[in-house]
XYZ file of C-alpha atoms in Angstrom:
710
model
C 33.281 6.758 6.121
C 30.204 4.733 5.195
C 27.102 6.547 4.092
C 24.556 5.245 6.544
C 21.696 7.625 5.762
C 20.352 8.991 2.492
C 17.297 11.152 1.802
C 15.500 9.537 -1.081
C 12.338 11.622 -1.285
C 11.423 15.061 0.013
C 8.474 17.450 -0.294
C 7.873 20.522 1.872
C 7.278 19.330 5.435
C 7.975 15.655 4.734
C 11.118 13.625 4.087
C 11.904 9.938 3.660
C 15.349 8.859 4.857
C 16.933 5.503 4.176
C 19.101 3.828 6.828
C 21.555 1.370 5.275
C 21.734 -0.970 8.283
C 18.167 -0.669 9.606
C 17.452 -2.622 12.771
C 18.416 -1.015 16.062
C 20.094 1.924 14.323
C 16.822 2.736 12.556
C 14.854 2.610 15.831
C 17.450 4.844 17.493
C 17.198 7.308 14.600
C 13.391 7.412 14.938
C 13.625 8.107 18.685
C 16.175 10.851 18.111
C 14.157 12.536 15.354
C 10.928 12.395 17.374
C 12.618 14.534 20.009
C 13.419 17.375 17.592
C 11.373 20.574 17.934
C 9.021 20.885 14.969
C 8.677 17.157 14.255
C 4.995 16.181 14.282
C 5.296 12.555 13.212
C 8.010 9.958 12.597
C 7.544 6.403 11.401
C 10.177 3.753 10.768
C 9.703 0.960 8.257
C 12.119 -1.887 9.145
C 11.109 -3.885 6.058
C 12.159 -1.002 3.793
C 14.890 0.305 6.119
C 13.489 3.810 5.903
C 12.317 6.601 8.200
C 9.475 8.981 7.291
C 9.521 12.332 9.088
C 6.732 14.938 8.958
C 7.696 18.326 10.343
C 6.756 21.996 10.525
C 8.828 23.632 7.783
C 8.702 26.962 9.633
C 10.551 25.437 12.616
C 12.745 22.764 11.078
C 14.573 21.980 7.850
C 15.730 18.757 6.238
C 19.296 19.972 6.779
C 18.668 20.166 10.546
C 17.246 16.632 10.575
C 20.303 15.456 8.666
C 22.592 17.252 11.144
C 20.861 15.472 14.045
C 21.479 12.107 12.420
C 25.105 13.035 11.766
C 25.439 13.873 15.449
C 24.170 10.394 16.267
C 26.740 8.829 13.945
C 29.745 10.511 12.297
C 29.142 8.759 8.988
C 28.357 10.994 6.063
C 24.985 11.274 4.339
C 24.283 11.831 0.698
C 22.934 15.084 -0.620
C 19.137 15.335 -0.653
C 17.583 13.902 -3.787
C 14.202 14.482 -5.357
C 13.545 10.943 -6.420
C 9.895 10.121 -6.779
C 10.211 6.806 -5.015
C 11.892 5.067 -2.123
C 15.311 3.872 -3.201
C 15.420 0.962 -0.813
C 15.863 -2.342 -2.590
C 12.582 -4.053 -3.370
C 12.240 -7.621 -2.183
C 10.833 -10.490 -4.148
C 7.732 -12.006 -2.654
C 8.885 -15.410 -1.458
C 6.339 -18.107 -0.861
C 6.539 -19.450 2.706
C 7.788 -23.019 2.680
C 5.255 -25.665 3.663
C 7.894 -28.380 3.963
C 8.789 -28.058 7.689
C 5.116 -27.999 8.676
C 4.234 -30.809 6.261
C 7.080 -33.043 7.516
C 6.088 -32.557 11.177
C 2.419 -33.129 10.371
C 3.260 -36.224 8.323
C 5.412 -37.759 11.087
C 2.759 -37.100 13.746
C -0.023 -38.452 11.500
C 1.976 -41.616 10.817
C 2.587 -42.050 14.556
C -1.117 -41.581 15.259
C -2.114 -44.161 12.640
C 0.469 -46.632 14.004
C -0.894 -46.146 17.521
C -4.492 -46.551 16.333
C -3.634 -49.675 14.329
C -1.932 -51.342 17.310
C -4.892 -50.550 19.546
C -7.542 -51.843 17.092
C -5.710 -54.868 15.679
C -3.554 -55.950 18.624
C -5.443 -54.403 21.580
C -2.087 -52.974 22.636
C -1.746 -50.755 25.689
C -1.293 -47.024 25.411
C 2.244 -46.203 24.221
C 4.864 -44.853 26.596
C 7.473 -42.206 26.148
C 10.024 -44.823 25.014
C 8.211 -45.891 21.861
C 7.819 -44.757 18.237
C 4.926 -42.538 19.341
C 7.051 -41.012 22.102
C 9.862 -40.378 19.592
C 7.376 -38.646 17.252
C 6.146 -36.493 20.143
C 9.695 -35.439 21.018
C 10.395 -34.652 17.349
C 7.199 -32.619 17.001
C 7.652 -30.655 20.230
C 11.193 -29.426 19.393
C 10.074 -26.114 17.733
C 7.872 -25.365 20.745
C 10.732 -26.095 23.135
C 12.978 -23.700 21.198
C 10.312 -21.006 21.610
C 10.053 -21.869 25.302
C 13.816 -21.419 25.749
C 13.664 -17.988 24.083
C 10.704 -16.986 26.256
C 12.538 -18.019 29.412
C 15.476 -15.788 28.436
C 13.082 -12.901 27.755
C 11.096 -13.506 30.940
C 7.696 -13.958 29.281
C 5.188 -16.709 28.504
C 3.809 -17.175 25.002
C 1.366 -19.593 23.406
C 4.228 -21.756 22.100
C 5.950 -22.084 25.482
C 2.631 -22.813 27.229
C 1.822 -25.574 24.727
C 5.344 -26.978 24.943
C 5.091 -27.184 28.732
C 1.626 -28.758 28.570
C 2.829 -31.411 26.112
C 5.861 -32.258 28.234
C 3.623 -32.472 31.299
C 1.227 -34.810 29.493
C 4.065 -37.026 28.252
C 5.659 -37.080 31.715
C 2.323 -38.113 33.269
C 2.133 -41.063 30.879
C -0.477 -39.436 28.593
C 1.684 -39.762 25.473
C -1.349 -40.280 23.223
C -2.922 -37.054 24.541
C 0.368 -35.204 23.960
C 0.379 -36.557 20.400
C -3.171 -35.282 19.815
C -2.289 -31.788 21.077
C 0.807 -31.695 18.865
C -1.062 -33.029 15.842
C -3.733 -30.330 16.182
C -1.184 -27.553 16.674
C 0.933 -28.698 13.718
C -2.148 -29.036 11.529
C -3.099 -25.455 12.373
C 0.411 -24.261 11.507
C 0.169 -26.079 8.174
C -3.205 -24.456 7.404
C -1.825 -21.012 8.322
C 1.236 -21.438 6.107
C -1.002 -22.621 3.270
C -3.130 -19.481 3.676
C -0.055 -17.231 3.521
C 1.168 -19.117 0.457
C -2.154 -18.624 -1.302
C -1.989 -14.888 -0.522
C 1.403 -14.518 -2.141
C 0.486 -16.694 -5.110
C -2.541 -14.517 -5.785
C -0.270 -11.463 -5.775
C 2.106 -13.132 -8.209
C -0.846 -13.979 -10.441
C -1.876 -10.311 -10.460
C 1.629 -8.959 -11.014
C 3.264 -11.547 -13.254
C 7.006 -11.943 -13.214
C 8.966 -10.513 -16.118
C 10.653 -12.824 -18.617
C 13.947 -14.472 -17.664
C 15.599 -13.494 -20.976
C 15.233 -10.631 -23.413
C 16.991 -9.268 -26.502
C 19.382 -6.326 -26.232
C 20.839 -4.382 -29.150
C 24.638 -4.753 -29.192
C 26.309 -2.983 -32.136
C 23.072 -3.222 -34.083
C 22.618 -6.957 -33.423
C 19.911 -8.437 -31.171
C 21.656 -10.482 -28.461
C 19.699 -12.694 -26.066
C 20.509 -11.541 -22.535
C 19.360 -12.704 -19.071
C 17.001 -10.171 -17.507
C 19.151 -10.163 -14.382
C 22.089 -8.774 -16.413
C 20.242 -5.734 -17.774
C 21.762 -2.318 -17.076
C 20.237 1.187 -17.323
C 20.892 2.490 -20.809
C 20.562 -0.891 -22.550
C 18.377 -0.803 -25.656
C 15.798 -3.605 -25.624
C 14.329 -5.051 -28.813
C 10.752 -6.074 -28.036
C 8.494 -7.970 -30.431
C 4.843 -9.006 -30.352
C 4.076 -11.445 -27.535
C 7.100 -10.500 -25.411
C 6.880 -9.228 -21.846
C 8.695 -5.980 -21.114
C 11.440 -6.689 -18.510
C 12.334 -3.126 -17.446
C 10.930 0.379 -17.119
C 12.027 2.562 -20.007
C 11.247 4.909 -22.878
C 10.483 3.957 -26.486
C 13.223 5.329 -28.775
C 12.014 3.805 -32.056
C 9.113 1.847 -33.483
C 5.429 1.620 -32.568
C 3.484 -1.069 -30.731
C 0.242 -1.847 -28.953
C 1.073 -2.588 -25.317
C -1.085 -4.458 -22.806
C -0.629 -3.080 -19.271
C -3.921 -4.446 -17.925
C -2.257 -6.416 -15.131
C -1.361 -3.117 -13.448
C -3.777 -0.497 -14.760
C -6.893 -2.607 -15.277
C -7.483 -1.022 -18.691
C -8.726 -3.645 -21.105
C -7.870 -1.633 -24.215
C -4.343 -1.748 -25.611
C -2.196 1.373 -25.411
C -0.466 2.699 -28.531
C 3.173 3.431 -27.657
C 5.440 5.352 -29.998
C 8.681 7.290 -29.662
C 8.882 9.032 -26.269
C 6.240 6.862 -24.569
C 7.034 5.347 -21.164
C 6.604 1.596 -20.718
C 6.798 -0.488 -17.561
C 8.069 -3.915 -16.589
C 5.345 -6.545 -16.617
C 3.494 -5.080 -19.608
C 3.212 -7.161 -22.792
C 3.791 -6.094 -26.412
C 0.747 -7.365 -28.305
C 1.449 -5.970 -31.779
C 4.389 -4.245 -33.429
C 8.094 -3.896 -32.644
C 9.683 -1.274 -30.389
C 13.152 -0.431 -29.161
C 13.157 0.652 -25.527
C 15.949 2.367 -23.632
C 15.982 0.821 -20.152
C 15.793 3.356 -17.318
C 14.998 1.203 -14.257
C 15.966 -2.478 -14.149
C 15.764 -5.356 -11.709
C 14.621 -4.351 -8.240
C 14.323 -0.681 -9.203
C 11.424 -1.227 -11.622
C 7.946 -0.004 -10.801
C 6.717 -3.615 -10.737
C 9.361 -4.579 -8.162
C 8.429 -1.620 -5.976
C 4.785 -2.720 -6.036
C 5.908 -6.189 -4.940
C 7.773 -4.536 -2.083
C 4.759 -2.477 -0.990
C 2.447 -5.496 -0.940
C 4.960 -7.738 0.835
C 5.684 -5.030 3.410
C 1.927 -4.597 3.852
C 1.578 -8.268 4.787
C 4.066 -7.733 7.632
C 2.590 -4.496 9.069
C 0.226 -5.380 11.868
C -2.965 -3.469 12.554
C -4.576 -2.462 15.836
C -7.212 -5.164 15.500
C -4.482 -7.823 15.028
C -2.901 -6.724 18.296
C -6.352 -6.966 19.868
C -6.617 -10.548 18.580
C -3.245 -11.372 20.149
C -4.405 -9.884 23.445
C -7.609 -11.936 23.295
C -5.567 -15.072 22.530
C -3.310 -14.445 25.545
C -6.357 -13.963 27.769
C -7.819 -17.183 26.386
C -4.602 -18.967 27.393
C -4.800 -17.547 30.911
C -8.484 -18.419 31.264
C -7.793 -21.857 29.785
C -5.065 -22.480 32.336
C -7.361 -21.525 35.207
C -10.266 -23.577 33.845
C -7.958 -26.575 33.290
C -6.635 -26.399 36.850
C -10.166 -25.874 38.178
C -11.456 -28.870 36.238
C -8.645 -31.045 37.597
C -9.282 -29.904 41.183
C -13.068 -30.293 41.160
C -13.402 -33.416 39.001
C -10.136 -35.191 39.896
C -10.130 -36.304 36.251
C -6.915 -35.914 34.256
C -8.881 -36.975 31.179
C -11.347 -34.046 31.548
C -8.566 -31.596 32.405
C -6.640 -32.457 29.230
C -9.828 -32.130 27.210
C -10.295 -28.572 28.497
C -6.602 -27.882 27.898
C -6.920 -29.142 24.353
C -9.831 -26.812 23.657
C -8.827 -23.607 25.423
C -5.042 -23.619 25.584
C -4.705 -23.694 21.800
C -6.242 -20.349 20.740
C -4.930 -20.623 17.178
C -8.309 -19.634 15.741
C -8.405 -16.509 17.914
C -4.890 -15.508 16.848
C -5.770 -16.098 13.204
C -9.129 -14.299 13.365
C -7.653 -10.934 12.344
C -4.332 -11.785 10.674
C -5.794 -14.333 8.246
C -8.556 -11.927 7.169
C -6.174 -9.006 6.713
C -3.649 -11.060 4.737
C -6.449 -12.378 2.541
C -7.843 -8.858 2.028
C -4.428 -7.455 1.061
C -4.036 -10.270 -1.464
C -7.600 -9.858 -2.751
C -7.127 -6.102 -3.029
C -3.885 -6.569 -4.957
C -5.773 -8.650 -7.506
C -8.078 -5.658 -7.984
C -4.986 -3.351 -8.260
C -5.639 -1.926 -4.769
C -2.394 -1.789 -2.775
C -2.881 -1.599 1.001
C 0.314 -0.722 2.864
C -0.457 -2.996 5.774
C -3.351 -3.910 8.013
C -3.513 -0.524 9.722
C -4.714 1.515 6.688
C -7.005 -1.371 5.731
C -8.598 -1.205 9.179
C -8.659 2.587 9.429
C -10.223 3.142 6.019
C -13.255 1.185 7.200
C -13.688 3.687 10.045
C -13.294 7.008 8.183
C -16.223 9.381 8.515
C -15.012 12.068 6.095
C -13.650 11.723 2.558
C -11.873 14.676 0.930
C -11.659 14.452 -2.854
C -9.200 16.359 -5.008
C -10.649 17.770 -8.233
C -8.199 17.729 -11.146
C -7.203 14.180 -12.034
C -9.413 12.685 -9.321
C -13.036 13.725 -9.794
C -12.273 14.954 -13.286
C -10.730 12.821 -16.000
C -7.013 12.435 -16.426
C -7.145 14.006 -19.920
C -8.527 17.571 -19.756
C -8.575 19.559 -22.996
C -8.109 23.187 -23.922
C -11.546 24.631 -24.651
C -10.872 28.382 -25.014
C -7.979 30.791 -25.670
C -8.198 34.574 -25.338
C -5.422 37.065 -25.982
C -4.697 40.411 -24.354
C -2.275 43.312 -24.638
C -1.273 42.884 -28.260
C -0.176 39.250 -28.539
C -1.686 36.914 -31.123
C -3.222 33.553 -30.299
C -0.370 31.558 -31.884
C 2.250 33.512 -29.947
C 0.390 33.091 -26.649
C 0.085 29.354 -27.210
C 3.750 29.086 -28.256
C 4.922 30.810 -25.069
C 2.687 28.641 -22.872
C 3.814 25.477 -24.665
C 7.476 26.389 -24.145
C 7.016 27.221 -20.454
C 5.084 23.992 -19.751
C 7.458 21.728 -21.715
C 8.627 19.787 -18.637
C 5.456 20.055 -16.557
C 3.329 16.902 -16.396
C 0.341 18.329 -14.542
C -2.927 17.430 -16.348
C -3.630 21.125 -17.090
C -0.175 21.529 -18.618
C -0.740 18.395 -20.696
C -3.935 19.956 -22.091
C -1.961 22.968 -23.357
C 0.791 20.772 -24.795
C -1.678 18.448 -26.521
C -3.461 21.413 -28.118
C -0.171 22.885 -29.292
C 0.977 19.555 -30.728
C -2.330 19.190 -32.606
C -1.627 22.546 -34.274
C 1.911 21.491 -35.219
C 3.655 23.761 -32.690
C 6.882 22.709 -30.983
C 8.220 24.164 -27.714
C 11.142 26.560 -27.751
C 14.046 25.986 -25.413
C 13.939 27.845 -22.120
C 16.808 29.093 -20.002
C 15.011 28.564 -16.709
C 11.953 26.731 -15.426
C 10.533 26.699 -11.899
C 7.421 24.846 -10.768
C 5.259 26.064 -7.862
C 2.980 23.391 -6.359
C -0.674 24.346 -6.722
C 0.131 27.535 -8.667
C 1.903 27.030 -11.988
C 5.275 27.544 -13.662
C 7.740 30.386 -14.136
C 10.077 30.103 -17.122
C 12.442 32.260 -19.124
C 11.726 31.732 -22.836
C 13.899 33.523 -25.399
C 14.931 36.029 -22.744
C 11.354 36.794 -21.665
C 9.852 36.055 -18.236
C 6.789 33.848 -18.730
C 4.241 32.794 -16.106
C 1.554 30.181 -16.729
C -0.742 29.396 -13.835
C -3.628 30.493 -11.665
C -4.443 33.647 -9.732
C -2.135 32.672 -6.856
C 0.830 32.635 -9.249
C -0.015 36.182 -10.378
C -0.103 37.251 -6.739
C 3.259 35.614 -6.039
C 4.921 37.622 -8.822
C 2.811 40.765 -8.214
C 1.275 40.749 -11.676
C -1.926 42.869 -11.872
C -5.067 40.747 -12.175
C -7.294 41.680 -15.157
C -10.127 43.123 -13.070
C -13.480 43.354 -14.791
C -12.607 41.072 -17.692
C -15.911 39.312 -18.364
C -14.178 36.508 -20.225
C -12.673 35.213 -16.973
C -16.002 35.017 -15.126
C -17.730 33.588 -18.221
C -15.232 30.719 -18.489
C -15.503 30.010 -14.761
C -19.309 30.018 -14.969
C -19.013 27.391 -17.713
C -17.005 25.212 -15.344
C -13.674 25.804 -17.079
C -10.418 26.090 -15.146
C -8.831 29.438 -16.035
C -5.057 29.717 -16.471
C -3.284 33.019 -17.040
C -0.254 33.637 -19.209
C 1.768 36.652 -18.132
C 4.904 38.059 -19.725
C 6.974 41.078 -18.777
C 4.683 41.868 -15.838
C 1.363 41.832 -17.745
C -1.320 39.238 -18.398
C -1.147 38.435 -22.112
C -3.470 35.461 -22.479
C -6.245 33.395 -20.909
C -6.718 29.633 -21.231
C -9.970 27.855 -20.391
C -9.362 24.164 -19.687
C -12.296 21.758 -19.632
C -12.035 18.990 -17.075
C -14.488 16.244 -18.035
C -16.004 14.718 -14.912
C -15.309 11.011 -14.545
C -18.285 8.876 -15.468
C -18.203 7.134 -12.083
C -17.709 10.293 -9.973
C -21.409 10.749 -9.192
C -21.872 7.121 -8.150
C -18.816 7.232 -5.869
C -19.963 10.440 -4.162
C -23.454 9.001 -3.650
C -21.967 5.782 -2.258
C -20.040 7.645 0.447
C -23.007 9.878 1.260
C -25.220 6.788 1.533
C -22.637 5.173 3.834
C -22.856 8.082 6.271
C -19.513 9.569 5.233
C -19.181 13.348 4.791
C -17.760 14.335 1.395
C -15.538 17.373 0.806
C -14.273 18.788 -2.490
C -10.729 20.109 -2.014
C -9.227 21.956 -4.980
C -6.836 24.659 -6.029
C -9.414 25.987 -8.509
C -11.249 29.261 -8.064
C -14.664 29.373 -6.384
C -16.940 29.553 -9.450
C -15.321 26.555 -11.176
C -15.256 24.410 -8.052
C -18.784 25.270 -6.943
C -20.191 24.385 -10.355
C -18.699 20.886 -10.045
C -19.793 20.530 -6.407
C -23.328 21.494 -7.371
C -23.427 18.886 -10.163
C -22.103 16.116 -7.897
C -24.084 17.214 -4.811
C -20.983 17.737 -2.663
C -21.941 20.016 0.252
C -18.469 20.974 1.511
C -15.990 22.813 -0.736
C -12.488 24.198 -0.101
C -11.312 26.348 -3.025
C -8.019 28.007 -4.001
C -6.249 25.493 -1.770
C -2.475 25.154 -1.833
C -0.943 21.815 -0.737
C -0.397 23.186 2.778
C -4.041 24.373 2.896
C -5.211 20.834 2.134
C -2.953 19.478 4.863
C -4.266 22.088 7.318
C -7.832 20.976 6.558
C -6.896 17.402 7.532
C -5.439 18.664 10.816
C -8.556 20.756 11.502
C -10.881 17.843 10.787
C -8.929 15.563 13.102
C -9.028 18.290 15.744
C -12.822 18.167 15.495
C -12.752 14.448 16.241
C -13.212 13.447 12.597
C -11.372 10.623 10.847
C -10.674 12.031 7.361
C -9.362 10.268 4.264
C -7.626 12.277 1.524
C -8.080 11.024 -2.029
C -5.777 12.579 -4.623
C -3.650 11.776 -7.611
C -0.094 12.860 -6.883
C 2.442 15.219 -5.410
C 0.003 18.108 -4.832
C -1.909 15.990 -2.339
C 1.062 14.314 -0.610
C 1.066 16.612 2.437
C -2.662 16.173 2.972
C -2.326 12.383 2.656
C 0.264 12.389 5.427
C -1.952 14.434 7.761
C -5.120 12.469 6.999
C -6.207 9.333 8.830
C -5.762 7.512 5.513
C -4.232 8.758 2.262
C -5.509 7.239 -0.989
C -3.652 7.819 -4.267
C -5.658 7.339 -7.453
C -4.002 6.232 -10.692
C -0.635 5.388 -9.105
C 0.542 3.331 -12.100
C 3.942 4.816 -12.898
C 3.450 7.581 -10.315
C 6.162 6.881 -7.745
C 5.361 9.959 -5.650
C 1.738 8.900 -5.204
C 2.759 5.312 -4.456
C 5.091 6.531 -1.690
C 2.881 9.195 -0.101
C -0.343 7.209 0.184
C -1.443 4.519 2.630
C -3.572 2.977 -0.131
C -2.461 3.142 -3.769
C -4.896 2.449 -6.623
C -3.090 1.312 -9.755
C -6.185 1.645 -11.937
C -7.541 4.898 -13.343
C -11.151 4.457 -12.197
C -12.442 6.484 -9.254
C -14.611 3.461 -8.490
C -11.452 1.888 -7.037
C -11.817 4.195 -3.995
C -15.290 2.796 -3.405
C -14.050 -0.797 -3.844
C -11.227 -0.203 -1.352
C -13.682 1.160 1.223
C -16.093 -1.726 0.695
C -13.248 -4.236 1.034
C -12.070 -2.564 4.245
C -15.539 -2.682 5.796
C -16.091 -6.263 4.699
C -12.729 -7.251 6.214
C -13.634 -5.793 9.607
C -17.007 -7.552 9.461
C -15.347 -10.914 8.709
C -12.826 -10.388 11.533
C -15.669 -9.919 14.003
C -17.335 -13.054 12.630
C -14.054 -14.902 13.173
C -13.900 -13.691 16.768
C -17.370 -15.108 17.401
C -16.459 -18.434 15.751
C -13.229 -18.790 17.742
C -14.401 -17.501 21.122
C -17.835 -19.117 21.028
C -16.490 -22.563 20.167
C -13.779 -22.252 22.838
C -16.326 -21.445 25.542
C -18.764 -24.204 24.521
C -15.973 -26.766 24.030
C -14.332 -25.935 27.349
C -17.661 -26.224 29.164
C -18.450 -29.540 27.451
C -14.984 -30.886 28.306
C -15.299 -29.900 31.974
C -18.698 -31.659 32.179
C -17.285 -34.809 30.579
C -19.497 -34.541 27.493
C -16.491 -33.974 25.199
C -13.465 -36.260 25.018
C -9.892 -35.403 23.921
C -10.375 -36.723 20.381
C -13.611 -34.780 19.908
C -11.918 -31.703 21.418
C -9.131 -32.051 18.882
C -11.618 -32.299 16.042
C -13.459 -29.252 17.407
C -10.197 -27.302 17.482
C -9.324 -28.289 13.914
C -12.887 -27.464 12.873
C -13.063 -23.932 14.261
C -9.536 -23.083 13.053
C -10.472 -24.278 9.562
C -13.739 -22.326 9.746
C -11.847 -19.113 10.547
C -9.409 -19.657 7.662
C -12.186 -20.515 5.202
C -14.233 -17.493 6.291
C -11.198 -15.245 5.772
C -10.469 -16.845 2.409
C -13.708 -15.356 1.065
C -11.807 -12.057 0.850
C -9.521 -13.594 -1.776
C -12.376 -14.240 -4.184
C -12.258 -12.435 -7.496
C -14.974 -9.998 -6.455
C -13.732 -8.664 -3.132
C -16.192 -5.809 -2.597
């Protein structure tokens, strides 16, 4: 049997399921899952052929969700995986073709010039339907007639079918020149819209440059030039200075300075030696490295970013639906005003003028979509990935921002500032045990311990077992000994007595250090004080949100003294301490229950549940972090906290420009329709007005694609 469903990413209370066929089967799966007891939220993504399900883990399990899908279809599903990213194939961003629009516009323009030339030079009569102009009109109206036929089958009326009918009516009444003008305006608007979409995608391609078409692969010790499309996981790439890295992988020999600025925004080059991870799209600036390819082609991090941005361009926001509704109402009002003008003035000329102005609400339809597409493209240039218009719109309206501490407000590179030993172990032995237990943990606090151990020349011992507890720490078996490294909650989980009255713990917390405990054989044997340097831009970002009328919360798993010291320094009034991932998620639910619109800003897996429950989830430093890229609504590829502020400013500016566009489109429609009904405006001037206000909307939206988008 075919494997129609596969779970590609799962964290407690949230699972992403891929549906091979998508389409109607995916929509059916979403409806079925939404009816399960314990499911709080389900969202299908047709572009990615995936289904995201958020559920109460106390009532429902991933196995039960899988069983429900199996009941819908007897096909088998794969075993759950713990991949950090969606396994659906990423799609290349294809530029929309301008050719069909350009050909139609060119034919209609040529017909218009021929008609004008005959009238001026030969004083010829207005052309009929059986003429070159009539043939051009029939050619130009074909796409609209196809839309009309589809609408008739569906039993609805759209802008395209209304225009197609109006053009046929004009041509049938002998007003072929008027029909040509309407078509020329509509086709010109389509050409402008397609050009705008093309510019959006080109700006994304400029930000995330394509990888090279060929690279060199080591085959039996010889460098062989190989097409990038033929690369396989496990291939060893030979990369020299000036070459672009074509795949995600790990350096296995050599050293080089690598430029990853196109994704991270860091201007300084990164020194990469053996064991370092490198990503497709980065450039080797100096040195030679051999890289073992891990992810190639459409599975690379760069390709997944392409997919997120392209999918974002297709996800419509609430304000875009509002623009469509306004456009439909404009059509209805335009129809009534056109009929009214014809009845009261008995002038077909005036009626068609009104029709030309009000029955072509292209500017109204484009008011929101053009701005949002431009903002997504402009944000991508700044390494801000919006997953569609909805998070872009909603981020502008948040009234509460919850900031994680470690890796978000504090720098990504904490360092070990203090070590204390207890119960007979020496400092070297305590550090050796901690280093061995944390060997496979990539949490910033674990990295601080590993970096300190490496600086002292220590190497981790092998461990028989390792288990990671989100928001608490790790449990490992090292050389036959149970070892715990983590916070107070981890000691509680394993019922290890807390060292009551130890002044060193309170002293480190008072100094703003994060305290980690090392316990072995049921006793605390060591204390680690980790310094988390506050990001240089943290204070400015907090003040920006406070000045914008947004409440700021500090949400952290740290103990009270450490967290309150940071909150006091940054003037953050609201603090949630000792918070597990589910506690952070519960805070989002509580805030929404109070009528708030919270955003959760974090840096990875620990914050994934809260991001799902928040109005908007923002992942900081998502470069190479697949889990953050998947969980968040907005992913920041750079490492600067200032990116959160830029994203919020861009969101607010986008909404402001959309409202400006509404005024431009609606105001000019009303004035033009009134002028046409009074006979002040003729069909040609109405056409120019329509082209003018559509162009004004597109140009106003294009400001969001400027280099500085905030």
